[in-house]
Structure formats: structure tokens, C-alpha cells
Amino acid sequence: MNILFMNSARTWGGTEKWTRMASEAMAKDHKTFLVYRREVVGDRFTIPKFRLPCLSHIDLYTLFKLVQIIRKEKIEVIIPTKRKDYVIAGLASRICGIKNILRLGIVRPLSIPILHKLIYHTLADGIIVNAQKIKKTLLETYFMQEEKIRVIYNGLDTEALDRLSLPPAQKRFKFQITTAGILTKRKGHDFLLRSFAQFLKLAPDADAGIIIIGDGPKKEELIALTDELKISERVHFTGFLENPYPNMAISDIIAMTSTNEGISNALLEGMYLKNVPVSTFAGGTEELIDNGKNGFLVDYCNETTLAAILHELYRNDQQRKQISEAAKETVIQKFSMHSMTKEVVHFCQESIKSRSRIKKEKE
């Protein structure tokens, strides 16, 4: 198959990481290509790629060039991975007579019936989601068809993680909490910091701290919050790291305190590297974490409960060890790169076959 991925992101994040992993894994047996907007994304891909402006949801120049690429490279399936790309990819697919399979990695209620019916039904032949909860939310809308939605869990390149996590970084704190991701309101870093401040009231002498990996618009606000909470000496902002894994490898806890997610890549990576996952109930985390067995779940903004979980894990080394090992085993069993790639390929092939069947029926 000839498959074109599209990602117009301005920064590097979880969706971009998924796009790279999927497209490059599939490139072993198929021809895969990328359309991108910013070099911060495109420069990380080794597959053939095309840079387009992607200025808006309906950028006519980008649409024109996209149609040219599809025809020149004989593309059979286009997979847009950002919401901004869905309309242009859908229009290009209809102009060229190919399949359009959206990739959605976050819970998104469809609240604008006319517009969303066009994007997610009329212009889409399929939707890849990474959690059952996302699928369930989509199906709450009357026009969505269950057979169009395929749950495909994120896969991890565990061999690359093993390689990139060495040598491990130097540990800053005896009890170290790590969180990774773009610094936006949705990621809930303020909730984590406030909860950590409460934890320190329970264990004021603890050699404990937080490593925040990533950059983003809320960074200065978060730094100010650490000053306000009087925990600035216990919180280290690394900024964006090309390779965060040496830091994750020596961490005790991977925290994901978002208000909304699909299933976080950073959470999976931390689990594989034997961190105890502590997460909000956002998105599909309940499909990943069995509370108390391979991690912990907490309601967003429940600072008292999160502080108590951190305190329990701080006090009990054996519990941390058992849960972190169970977390790694969960990732190995359910989130392999091979399974993800195989399922994406199969979904694309099914979509192409359905088009051929419809053509024959019309003839």
C-alpha cells in the first residue's frame, strides 16, 4: 500500500510521536509518506516527506498541493493525525477517490452536528482511536457508525527505549516523580504541584522532588506556582528533551495528571521503564491501569488523595517495586509496536477493499 500521513503540528508531542512510530514501522512493508508543517516535526522523520503551509482548516493552496502529492505518489490511504488536518485530508481524499482514515487520540465529544457530521462521517472512511472511552464518546453522537471506528492501542518501540534509556541520568532526589509533556492547562501540572506540596506536609524531611520534562505556554506560571508553594528547590524543569528516557529510567513515579487524554505515550514509556504510574481518570487510563495493582488512579483536583498516594509510595519501597514490575509487564503484553502496526495496516486494507466492493456493486 501507499499511505500518506498528515501532521500540521507546530510542536513535538504525543500525536507526533505516534505518527512517526506508525509511519516508519509500516514503511518496512509499504510505501509511507508524510505531509508536515514545521521542521520541528518533519526533521524527526526518515520517510519521504513534503512540507506544506497548512494555514487553516480549508487552505486551498495546501489542498491543491496535497492532491498533487496523492496523484503523483499513487496514495491509497491518507491518515490525518491532527484535528486541523481532517477537513483538508477529507476533501483531498474525495477529489482523488482514496480512503481517508482519521487518527484521534483524545476524548472529543462531537458537539457541532452539521460540521462534525461532515468531518467524522461524510469525509471519513474510518477513525483510529487509542482507547475504548474515545470510541464510546464518539458513538454518543447519532451519525457515528461503530464499524467505522477501530480501537488500536498505542505501541511502544521497546528496543529503542532500552537503548535510549542508557546510560541513566543522575538522580536528583531519592524519591523522584517525573512528568513529561507539553506545559499546557490540559496537562494539569498545577494539580500535581499542589498535591506534591501537600505530600511534603506529610513527609517534610523527605528527599523527594519532581522532574518536569517539556516546554510550553504555561511554564512561567508553573515556575511562579512552585515559588508560591515554597517547593521551587524540589521541582526541576528540564525544558524539552530530545531524549527524556535516561531521566525516566531512574525515576520512581511517572505522573499523568491531565484533564483529558487518550492513552498517554509518556505514561506508557514510564511504565515500561519501571515507574509506578499515577494518573487521573482522564481518557483511556482505566483501560491501562488496574488501580492499586499496576498503578494508581485519582480524580482530577483531588489533591488530598494524590498526596496520600505519593506518601504511601514514598514509605513503601517493596510496594513500589511490585507495582512498577506489574506496570512494565502490562505494557509488554498489551502495547507492542508489532500489534499496533499490524492492526493499522489491516484497517487500511479493509478500507481499501470496501471501496473496491462498492465500486463493483455499482457496476
C-alpha positions as a LaTeX table, in Angstrom:
\begin{tabular}{lrrr}
\hline
Residue & $x$ (\AA) & $y$ (\AA) & $z$ (\AA) \\
\hline
Met1 & 0.00 & 0.00 & 0.00 \\
Asn2 & 0.92 & 3.64 & $-0.46$ \\
Ile3 & $-0.06$ & 5.57 & 2.67 \\
Leu4 & 0.22 & 9.29 & 3.37 \\
Phe5 & 0.33 & 10.55 & 6.96 \\
Met6 & $-0.50$ & 14.20 & 7.63 \\
Asn7 & 0.50 & 16.19 & 10.70 \\
Ser8 & 0.46 & 20.00 & 10.79 \\
Ala9 & 1.60 & 20.40 & 14.41 \\
Arg10 & 3.77 & 23.35 & 15.38 \\
Thr11 & 5.45 & 21.46 & 18.22 \\
Trp12 & 6.52 & 17.90 & 19.02 \\
Gly13 & 4.21 & 15.86 & 21.24 \\
Gly14 & 2.49 & 12.53 & 21.73 \\
Thr15 & 0.49 & 12.61 & 18.48 \\
Glu16 & 3.61 & 13.41 & 16.50 \\
Lys17 & 5.47 & 10.58 & 18.22 \\
Trp18 & 2.66 & 8.15 & 17.31 \\
Thr19 & 2.72 & 9.38 & 13.69 \\
Arg20 & 6.45 & 8.75 & 13.44 \\
Met21 & 6.29 & 5.31 & 15.05 \\
Ala22 & 3.36 & 4.15 & 12.91 \\
Ser23 & 4.61 & 5.53 & 9.59 \\
Glu24 & 8.17 & 4.29 & 9.98 \\
Ala25 & 7.15 & 0.85 & 11.24 \\
Met26 & 4.77 & 0.46 & 8.29 \\
Ala27 & 7.50 & 1.62 & 5.89 \\
Lys28 & 9.18 & $-1.78$ & 6.22 \\
Asp29 & 6.47 & $-3.39$ & 4.07 \\
His30 & 4.64 & $-0.44$ & 2.49 \\
Lys31 & 5.39 & 2.96 & 1.00 \\
Thr32 & 4.67 & 5.65 & 3.58 \\
Phe33 & 4.95 & 9.41 & 3.22 \\
Leu34 & 4.47 & 12.45 & 5.45 \\
Val35 & 2.96 & 15.89 & 4.92 \\
Tyr36 & 4.05 & 18.27 & 7.68 \\
Arg37 & 4.07 & 21.96 & 8.54 \\
Arg38 & 7.03 & 22.66 & 10.83 \\
Glu39 & 10.61 & 21.40 & 10.72 \\
Val40 & 10.43 & 20.54 & 14.43 \\
Val41 & 8.14 & 17.72 & 13.30 \\
Gly42 & 9.38 & 16.87 & 9.81 \\
Asp43 & 13.07 & 16.71 & 10.71 \\
Arg44 & 12.41 & 13.74 & 13.00 \\
Phe45 & 11.05 & 11.52 & 10.20 \\
Thr46 & 13.16 & 9.39 & 7.88 \\
Ile47 & 10.38 & 8.54 & 5.40 \\
Pro48 & 9.80 & 10.64 & 2.23 \\
Lys49 & 8.10 & 13.89 & 3.24 \\
Phe50 & 6.57 & 17.07 & 1.90 \\
Arg51 & 6.34 & 20.41 & 3.70 \\
Leu52 & 3.10 & 22.34 & 3.14 \\
Pro53 & 1.84 & 25.58 & 4.78 \\
Cys54 & $-1.35$ & 24.06 & 6.32 \\
Leu55 & $-2.53$ & 27.54 & 7.29 \\
Ser56 & $-6.14$ & 26.72 & 8.11 \\
His57 & $-8.81$ & 24.03 & 8.07 \\
Ile58 & $-9.57$ & 24.98 & 4.45 \\
Asp59 & $-6.28$ & 26.20 & 2.96 \\
Leu60 & $-6.84$ & 26.00 & $-0.80$ \\
Tyr61 & $-3.14$ & 26.09 & $-1.70$ \\
Thr62 & $-2.40$ & 23.22 & 0.69 \\
Leu63 & $-5.39$ & 21.31 & $-0.70$ \\
Phe64 & $-4.12$ & 21.83 & $-4.27$ \\
Lys65 & $-0.60$ & 20.63 & $-3.41$ \\
Leu66 & $-1.96$ & 17.72 & $-1.37$ \\
Val67 & $-3.98$ & 16.50 & $-4.34$ \\
Gln68 & $-0.84$ & 16.70 & $-6.49$ \\
Ile69 & 1.14 & 14.61 & $-3.99$ \\
Ile70 & $-1.62$ & 11.99 & $-3.74$ \\
Arg71 & $-1.78$ & 11.60 & $-7.51$ \\
Lys72 & 1.98 & 11.62 & $-8.07$ \\
Glu73 & 2.74 & 9.06 & $-5.33$ \\
Lys74 & $-0.36$ & 6.96 & $-6.09$ \\
Ile75 & $-1.55$ & 7.24 & $-2.49$ \\
Glu76 & $-4.31$ & 4.81 & $-1.50$ \\
Val77 & $-4.96$ & 5.92 & 2.10 \\
Ile78 & $-4.43$ & 9.26 & 3.82 \\
Ile79 & $-4.19$ & 9.35 & 7.63 \\
Pro80 & $-4.52$ & 12.87 & 9.11 \\
Thr81 & $-3.48$ & 12.94 & 12.77 \\
Lys82 & $-4.39$ & 16.50 & 13.84 \\
Arg83 & $-7.89$ & 17.96 & 14.03 \\
Lys84 & $-6.81$ & 20.86 & 11.83 \\
Asp85 & $-5.94$ & 18.43 & 9.02 \\
Tyr86 & $-9.20$ & 16.45 & 8.98 \\
Val87 & $-11.13$ & 18.66 & 6.53 \\
Ile88 & $-8.33$ & 19.15 & 4.00 \\
Ala89 & $-7.44$ & 15.46 & 4.06 \\
Gly90 & $-11.11$ & 14.55 & 3.66 \\
Leu91 & $-11.60$ & 16.88 & 0.70 \\
Ala92 & $-8.40$ & 15.65 & $-0.97$ \\
Ser93 & $-9.49$ & 12.04 & $-0.49$ \\
Arg94 & $-12.82$ & 12.70 & $-2.18$ \\
Ile95 & $-11.20$ & 14.58 & $-5.08$ \\
Cys96 & $-8.72$ & 11.74 & $-5.63$ \\
Gly97 & $-11.02$ & 8.80 & $-4.84$ \\
Ile98 & $-8.90$ & 7.39 & $-2.00$ \\
Lys99 & $-9.61$ & 6.43 & 1.61 \\
Asn100 & $-9.40$ & 8.89 & 4.50 \\
Ile101 & $-8.78$ & 7.38 & 7.95 \\
Leu102 & $-8.61$ & 9.88 & 10.81 \\
Arg103 & $-6.48$ & 9.26 & 13.86 \\
Leu104 & $-7.92$ & 10.63 & 17.12 \\
Gly105 & $-6.00$ & 10.25 & 20.38 \\
Ile106 & $-8.16$ & 12.21 & 22.83 \\
Val107 & $-11.73$ & 12.09 & 24.13 \\
Arg108 & $-13.69$ & 14.53 & 21.96 \\
Pro109 & $-17.48$ & 14.98 & 22.20 \\
Leu110 & $-18.96$ & 15.95 & 18.83 \\
Ser111 & $-21.00$ & 19.00 & 19.79 \\
Ile112 & $-21.45$ & 20.77 & 16.42 \\
Pro113 & $-23.74$ & 18.38 & 14.47 \\
Ile114 & $-23.51$ & 19.79 & 10.93 \\
Leu115 & $-19.74$ & 20.42 & 10.95 \\
His116 & $-18.82$ & 17.25 & 12.81 \\
Lys117 & $-21.03$ & 15.07 & 10.63 \\
Leu118 & $-19.12$ & 16.40 & 7.62 \\
Ile119 & $-15.70$ & 15.77 & 9.21 \\
Tyr120 & $-16.21$ & 12.49 & 11.07 \\
His121 & $-18.83$ & 10.84 & 8.85 \\
Thr122 & $-19.15$ & 12.23 & 5.32 \\
Leu123 & $-15.44$ & 12.86 & 4.66 \\
Ala124 & $-14.09$ & 9.98 & 6.78 \\
Asp125 & $-13.90$ & 6.31 & 5.84 \\
Gly126 & $-12.54$ & 5.26 & 9.21 \\
Ile127 & $-11.32$ & 6.56 & 12.56 \\
Ile128 & $-8.42$ & 5.13 & 14.57 \\
Val129 & $-8.70$ & 5.79 & 18.32 \\
Asn130 & $-6.37$ & 4.61 & 21.07 \\
Ala131 & $-8.93$ & 3.97 & 23.83 \\
Gln132 & $-12.37$ & 2.42 & 24.18 \\
Lys133 & $-13.52$ & 5.55 & 26.01 \\
Ile134 & $-12.85$ & 7.66 & 22.92 \\
Lys135 & $-14.91$ & 5.26 & 20.80 \\
Lys136 & $-17.74$ & 5.29 & 23.34 \\
Thr137 & $-17.80$ & 9.10 & 23.35 \\
Leu138 & $-17.92$ & 9.25 & 19.54 \\
Leu139 & $-20.80$ & 6.77 & 19.45 \\
Glu140 & $-22.89$ & 9.04 & 21.67 \\
Thr141 & $-23.43$ & 11.12 & 18.52 \\
Tyr142 & $-26.30$ & 9.89 & 16.33 \\
Phe143 & $-24.49$ & 9.92 & 12.99 \\
Met144 & $-21.43$ & 7.89 & 14.01 \\
Gln145 & $-21.17$ & 4.28 & 12.80 \\
Glu146 & $-19.47$ & 1.74 & 15.04 \\
Glu147 & $-17.92$ & $-0.18$ & 12.15 \\
Lys148 & $-16.01$ & 2.95 & 11.12 \\
Ile149 & $-14.21$ & 3.23 & 14.46 \\
Arg150 & $-11.26$ & 0.99 & 15.32 \\
Val151 & $-9.61$ & 0.93 & 18.75 \\
Ile152 & $-5.87$ & 0.41 & 18.25 \\
Tyr153 & $-3.76$ & 0.85 & 21.35 \\
Asn154 & $-0.51$ & 2.80 & 21.09 \\
Gly155 & 2.54 & 0.64 & 20.52 \\
Leu156 & 5.97 & 1.19 & 22.02 \\
Asp157 & 9.31 & 0.54 & 20.38 \\
Thr158 & 10.71 & $-1.21$ & 23.45 \\
Glu159 & 14.06 & $-1.99$ & 21.82 \\
Ala160 & 14.59 & 1.72 & 21.20 \\
Leu161 & 13.56 & 2.54 & 24.78 \\
Asp162 & 16.06 & 0.02 & 26.13 \\
Arg163 & 18.80 & 1.58 & 24.01 \\
Leu164 & 17.92 & 5.25 & 24.55 \\
Ser165 & 17.49 & 4.96 & 28.32 \\
Leu166 & 21.21 & 4.19 & 28.73 \\
Pro167 & 23.25 & 5.48 & 30.37 \\
Pro168 & 20.77 & 6.54 & 33.07 \\
Ala169 & 20.77 & 10.16 & 34.23 \\
Gln170 & 21.98 & 11.18 & 37.65 \\
Lys171 & 19.16 & 11.04 & 40.18 \\
Arg172 & 18.38 & 14.41 & 41.80 \\
Phe173 & 16.15 & 13.11 & 44.58 \\
Lys174 & 15.98 & 9.80 & 46.42 \\
Phe175 & 12.21 & 9.69 & 45.75 \\
Gln176 & 11.74 & 11.09 & 42.26 \\
Ile177 & 8.50 & 11.86 & 40.44 \\
Thr178 & 8.62 & 12.51 & 36.70 \\
Thr179 & 6.03 & 14.04 & 34.42 \\
Ala180 & 6.51 & 14.60 & 30.69 \\
Gly181 & 4.52 & 16.55 & 28.13 \\
Ile182 & 3.75 & 19.98 & 26.77 \\
Leu183 & 3.15 & 22.53 & 29.52 \\
Thr184 & $-0.48$ & 23.48 & 28.92 \\
Lys185 & $-3.50$ & 23.81 & 31.19 \\
Arg186 & $-4.94$ & 20.49 & 29.94 \\
Lys187 & $-1.92$ & 18.58 & 31.25 \\
Gly188 & $-2.73$ & 19.50 & 34.86 \\
His189 & 0.80 & 20.19 & 36.12 \\
Asp190 & $-0.62$ & 22.69 & 38.65 \\
Phe191 & $-2.68$ & 19.88 & 40.21 \\
Leu192 & 0.45 & 17.74 & 40.56 \\
Leu193 & 2.44 & 20.58 & 42.15 \\
Arg194 & $-0.28$ & 21.42 & 44.67 \\
Ser195 & $-0.64$ & 17.75 & 45.59 \\
Phe196 & 3.12 & 17.41 & 45.98 \\
Ala197 & 3.13 & 20.38 & 48.36 \\
Gln198 & 0.51 & 18.58 & 50.46 \\
Phe199 & 2.61 & 15.39 & 50.38 \\
Leu200 & 5.55 & 17.34 & 51.82 \\
Lys201 & 3.40 & 18.32 & 54.80 \\
Leu202 & 3.01 & 14.58 & 55.47 \\
Ala203 & 6.74 & 13.93 & 54.98 \\
Pro204 & 8.56 & 17.26 & 55.46 \\
Asp205 & 12.02 & 15.65 & 55.68 \\
Ala206 & 11.61 & 13.52 & 52.55 \\
Asp207 & 14.37 & 13.69 & 49.96 \\
Ala208 & 11.72 & 13.98 & 47.26 \\
Gly209 & 11.20 & 16.05 & 44.14 \\
Ile210 & 9.55 & 16.41 & 40.75 \\
Ile211 & 11.23 & 16.43 & 37.34 \\
Ile212 & 9.06 & 18.21 & 34.75 \\
Ile213 & 10.14 & 17.30 & 31.22 \\
Gly214 & 8.77 & 19.50 & 28.46 \\
Asp215 & 8.11 & 23.08 & 27.48 \\
Gly216 & 5.04 & 25.12 & 26.70 \\
Pro217 & 2.97 & 28.26 & 27.27 \\
Lys218 & 2.31 & 27.60 & 30.98 \\
Lys219 & 5.95 & 27.23 & 32.00 \\
Glu220 & 6.35 & 30.64 & 33.66 \\
Glu221 & 3.05 & 30.23 & 35.52 \\
Leu222 & 4.18 & 26.85 & 36.82 \\
Ile223 & 7.54 & 28.23 & 37.94 \\
Ala224 & 5.68 & 31.01 & 39.78 \\
Leu225 & 3.43 & 28.39 & 41.40 \\
Thr226 & 6.45 & 26.49 & 42.75 \\
Asp227 & 7.61 & 29.73 & 44.39 \\
Glu228 & 4.14 & 30.36 & 45.82 \\
Leu229 & 4.01 & 26.82 & 47.24 \\
Lys230 & 7.60 & 27.12 & 48.52 \\
Ile231 & 8.70 & 23.98 & 46.66 \\
Ser232 & 10.91 & 25.55 & 43.97 \\
Glu233 & 14.04 & 23.76 & 45.26 \\
Arg234 & 12.25 & 20.43 & 44.87 \\
Val235 & 11.00 & 20.95 & 41.30 \\
His236 & 13.32 & 20.83 & 38.30 \\
Phe237 & 12.17 & 21.99 & 34.85 \\
Thr238 & 14.32 & 20.34 & 32.17 \\
Gly239 & 12.69 & 22.01 & 29.18 \\
Phe240 & 12.16 & 19.94 & 26.04 \\
Leu241 & 14.46 & 16.91 & 25.89 \\
Glu242 & 15.17 & 15.12 & 22.63 \\
Asn243 & 15.82 & 12.01 & 24.72 \\
Pro244 & 13.91 & 12.00 & 28.05 \\
Tyr245 & 14.44 & 8.30 & 28.71 \\
Pro246 & 17.64 & 8.41 & 30.83 \\
Asn247 & 15.65 & 10.62 & 33.23 \\
Met248 & 12.64 & 8.31 & 33.18 \\
Ala249 & 14.84 & 5.27 & 33.78 \\
Ile250 & 15.92 & 6.45 & 37.25 \\
Ser251 & 12.52 & 7.83 & 38.28 \\
Asp252 & 10.23 & 6.18 & 40.84 \\
Ile253 & 6.87 & 7.52 & 39.64 \\
Ile254 & 5.53 & 8.66 & 36.28 \\
Ala255 & 2.68 & 11.12 & 36.85 \\
Met256 & 0.00 & 11.98 & 34.30 \\
Thr257 & $-2.47$ & 14.47 & 35.79 \\
Ser258 & $-4.29$ & 15.65 & 32.66 \\
Thr259 & $-7.90$ & 16.76 & 32.41 \\
Asn260 & $-8.25$ & 14.92 & 29.09 \\
Glu261 & $-6.17$ & 12.29 & 27.26 \\
Gly262 & $-6.44$ & 9.21 & 25.12 \\
Ile263 & $-3.74$ & 6.94 & 26.49 \\
Ser264 & $-0.57$ & 8.91 & 27.14 \\
Asn265 & 2.60 & 7.78 & 25.36 \\
Ala266 & 4.70 & 9.25 & 28.17 \\
Leu267 & 2.74 & 7.22 & 30.72 \\
Leu268 & 3.34 & 4.01 & 28.76 \\
Glu269 & 7.04 & 4.80 & 28.37 \\
Gly270 & 7.41 & 5.49 & 32.08 \\
Met271 & 5.65 & 2.23 & 32.92 \\
Tyr272 & 7.95 & 0.26 & 30.63 \\
Leu273 & 10.93 & 1.87 & 32.37 \\
Lys274 & 9.61 & 0.59 & 35.73 \\
Asn275 & 7.98 & 3.73 & 37.08 \\
Val276 & 4.82 & 3.40 & 39.16 \\
Pro277 & 2.12 & 5.16 & 37.11 \\
Val278 & $-0.06$ & 7.66 & 38.96 \\
Ser279 & $-2.74$ & 9.13 & 36.74 \\
Thr280 & $-6.06$ & 10.90 & 36.66 \\
Phe281 & $-9.05$ & 9.06 & 35.23 \\
Ala282 & $-8.63$ & 11.06 & 32.00 \\
Gly283 & $-9.35$ & 9.31 & 28.72 \\
Gly284 & $-8.49$ & 5.65 & 28.49 \\
Thr285 & $-6.30$ & 5.28 & 31.57 \\
Glu286 & $-8.79$ & 2.88 & 33.19 \\
Glu287 & $-8.11$ & 0.50 & 30.28 \\
Leu288 & $-4.43$ & 0.61 & 31.19 \\
Ile289 & $-4.25$ & 0.89 & 34.99 \\
Asp290 & $-5.83$ & $-1.55$ & 37.43 \\
Asn291 & $-5.98$ & 0.70 & 40.49 \\
Gly292 & $-3.63$ & $-0.48$ & 43.22 \\
Lys293 & $-2.22$ & $-3.38$ & 41.20 \\
Asn294 & $-0.17$ & $-1.88$ & 38.37 \\
Gly295 & $-0.61$ & 1.80 & 39.23 \\
Phe296 & $-2.91$ & 4.32 & 40.85 \\
Leu297 & $-5.83$ & 6.41 & 39.60 \\
Val298 & $-7.08$ & 9.63 & 41.15 \\
Asp299 & $-9.82$ & 12.14 & 40.37 \\
Tyr300 & $-8.55$ & 15.37 & 38.85 \\
Cys301 & $-8.15$ & 18.11 & 41.52 \\
Asn302 & $-8.36$ & 15.66 & 44.45 \\
Glu303 & $-5.12$ & 16.92 & 45.96 \\
Thr304 & $-5.61$ & 15.13 & 49.29 \\
Thr305 & $-5.90$ & 11.70 & 47.65 \\
Leu306 & $-2.95$ & 12.25 & 45.32 \\
Ala307 & $-0.81$ & 13.45 & 48.24 \\
Ala308 & $-1.77$ & 10.31 & 50.19 \\
Ile309 & $-0.83$ & 8.06 & 47.24 \\
Leu310 & 2.57 & 9.75 & 46.96 \\
His311 & 3.08 & 9.37 & 50.71 \\
Glu312 & 2.19 & 5.67 & 50.61 \\
Leu313 & 4.60 & 5.01 & 47.75 \\
Tyr314 & 7.34 & 7.05 & 49.43 \\
Arg315 & 7.08 & 4.97 & 52.60 \\
Asn316 & 6.89 & 1.54 & 50.97 \\
Asp317 & 9.83 & 0.54 & 48.75 \\
Gln318 & 8.56 & $-3.02$ & 48.32 \\
Gln319 & 5.16 & $-1.84$ & 47.11 \\
Arg320 & 6.83 & 0.47 & 44.58 \\
Lys321 & 8.93 & $-2.40$ & 43.29 \\
Gln322 & 5.97 & $-4.79$ & 42.90 \\
Ile323 & 3.72 & $-2.24$ & 41.20 \\
Ser324 & 6.45 & $-0.97$ & 38.87 \\
Glu325 & 7.18 & $-4.52$ & 37.70 \\
Ala326 & 3.46 & $-5.12$ & 37.10 \\
Ala327 & 3.28 & $-1.85$ & 35.16 \\
Lys328 & 6.13 & $-2.90$ & 32.86 \\
Glu329 & 4.52 & $-6.29$ & 32.23 \\
Thr330 & 1.22 & $-4.59$ & 31.30 \\
Val331 & 2.95 & $-2.55$ & 28.61 \\
Ile332 & 4.83 & $-5.56$ & 27.23 \\
Gln333 & 1.63 & $-7.62$ & 26.98 \\
Lys334 & $-0.82$ & $-5.00$ & 25.62 \\
Phe335 & 1.11 & $-2.23$ & 23.88 \\
Ser336 & 3.59 & $-3.77$ & 21.46 \\
Met337 & 4.69 & $-1.96$ & 18.31 \\
His338 & 4.15 & $-5.12$ & 16.26 \\
Ser339 & 0.48 & $-5.38$ & 17.27 \\
Met340 & $-0.21$ & $-1.70$ & 16.65 \\
Thr341 & 1.40 & $-1.73$ & 13.21 \\
Lys342 & $-0.38$ & $-4.92$ & 12.20 \\
Glu343 & $-3.78$ & $-3.52$ & 13.22 \\
Val344 & $-3.29$ & $-0.18$ & 11.44 \\
Val345 & $-2.26$ & $-1.98$ & 8.24 \\
His346 & $-5.24$ & $-4.33$ & 8.49 \\
Phe347 & $-7.67$ & $-1.43$ & 8.98 \\
Cys348 & $-6.25$ & 0.36 & 5.92 \\
Gln349 & $-6.54$ & $-2.81$ & 3.83 \\
Glu350 & $-10.13$ & $-3.36$ & 4.97 \\
Ser351 & $-10.99$ & 0.20 & 3.99 \\
Ile352 & $-9.48$ & $-0.18$ & 0.51 \\
Lys353 & $-11.31$ & $-3.49$ & $-0.03$ \\
Ser354 & $-14.63$ & $-1.92$ & 0.95 \\
Arg355 & $-14.11$ & 0.75 & $-1.69$ \\
Ser356 & $-13.43$ & $-1.90$ & $-4.33$ \\
Arg357 & $-16.54$ & $-3.83$ & $-3.27$ \\
Ile358 & $-18.73$ & $-0.73$ & $-3.51$ \\
Lys359 & $-17.37$ & 0.02 & $-7.00$ \\
Lys360 & $-18.21$ & $-3.49$ & $-8.19$ \\
Glu361 & $-21.73$ & $-3.27$ & $-6.77$ \\
Lys362 & $-22.31$ & 0.00 & $-8.65$ \\
Glu363 & $-21.09$ & $-1.57$ & $-11.89$ \\
\hline
\end{tabular}
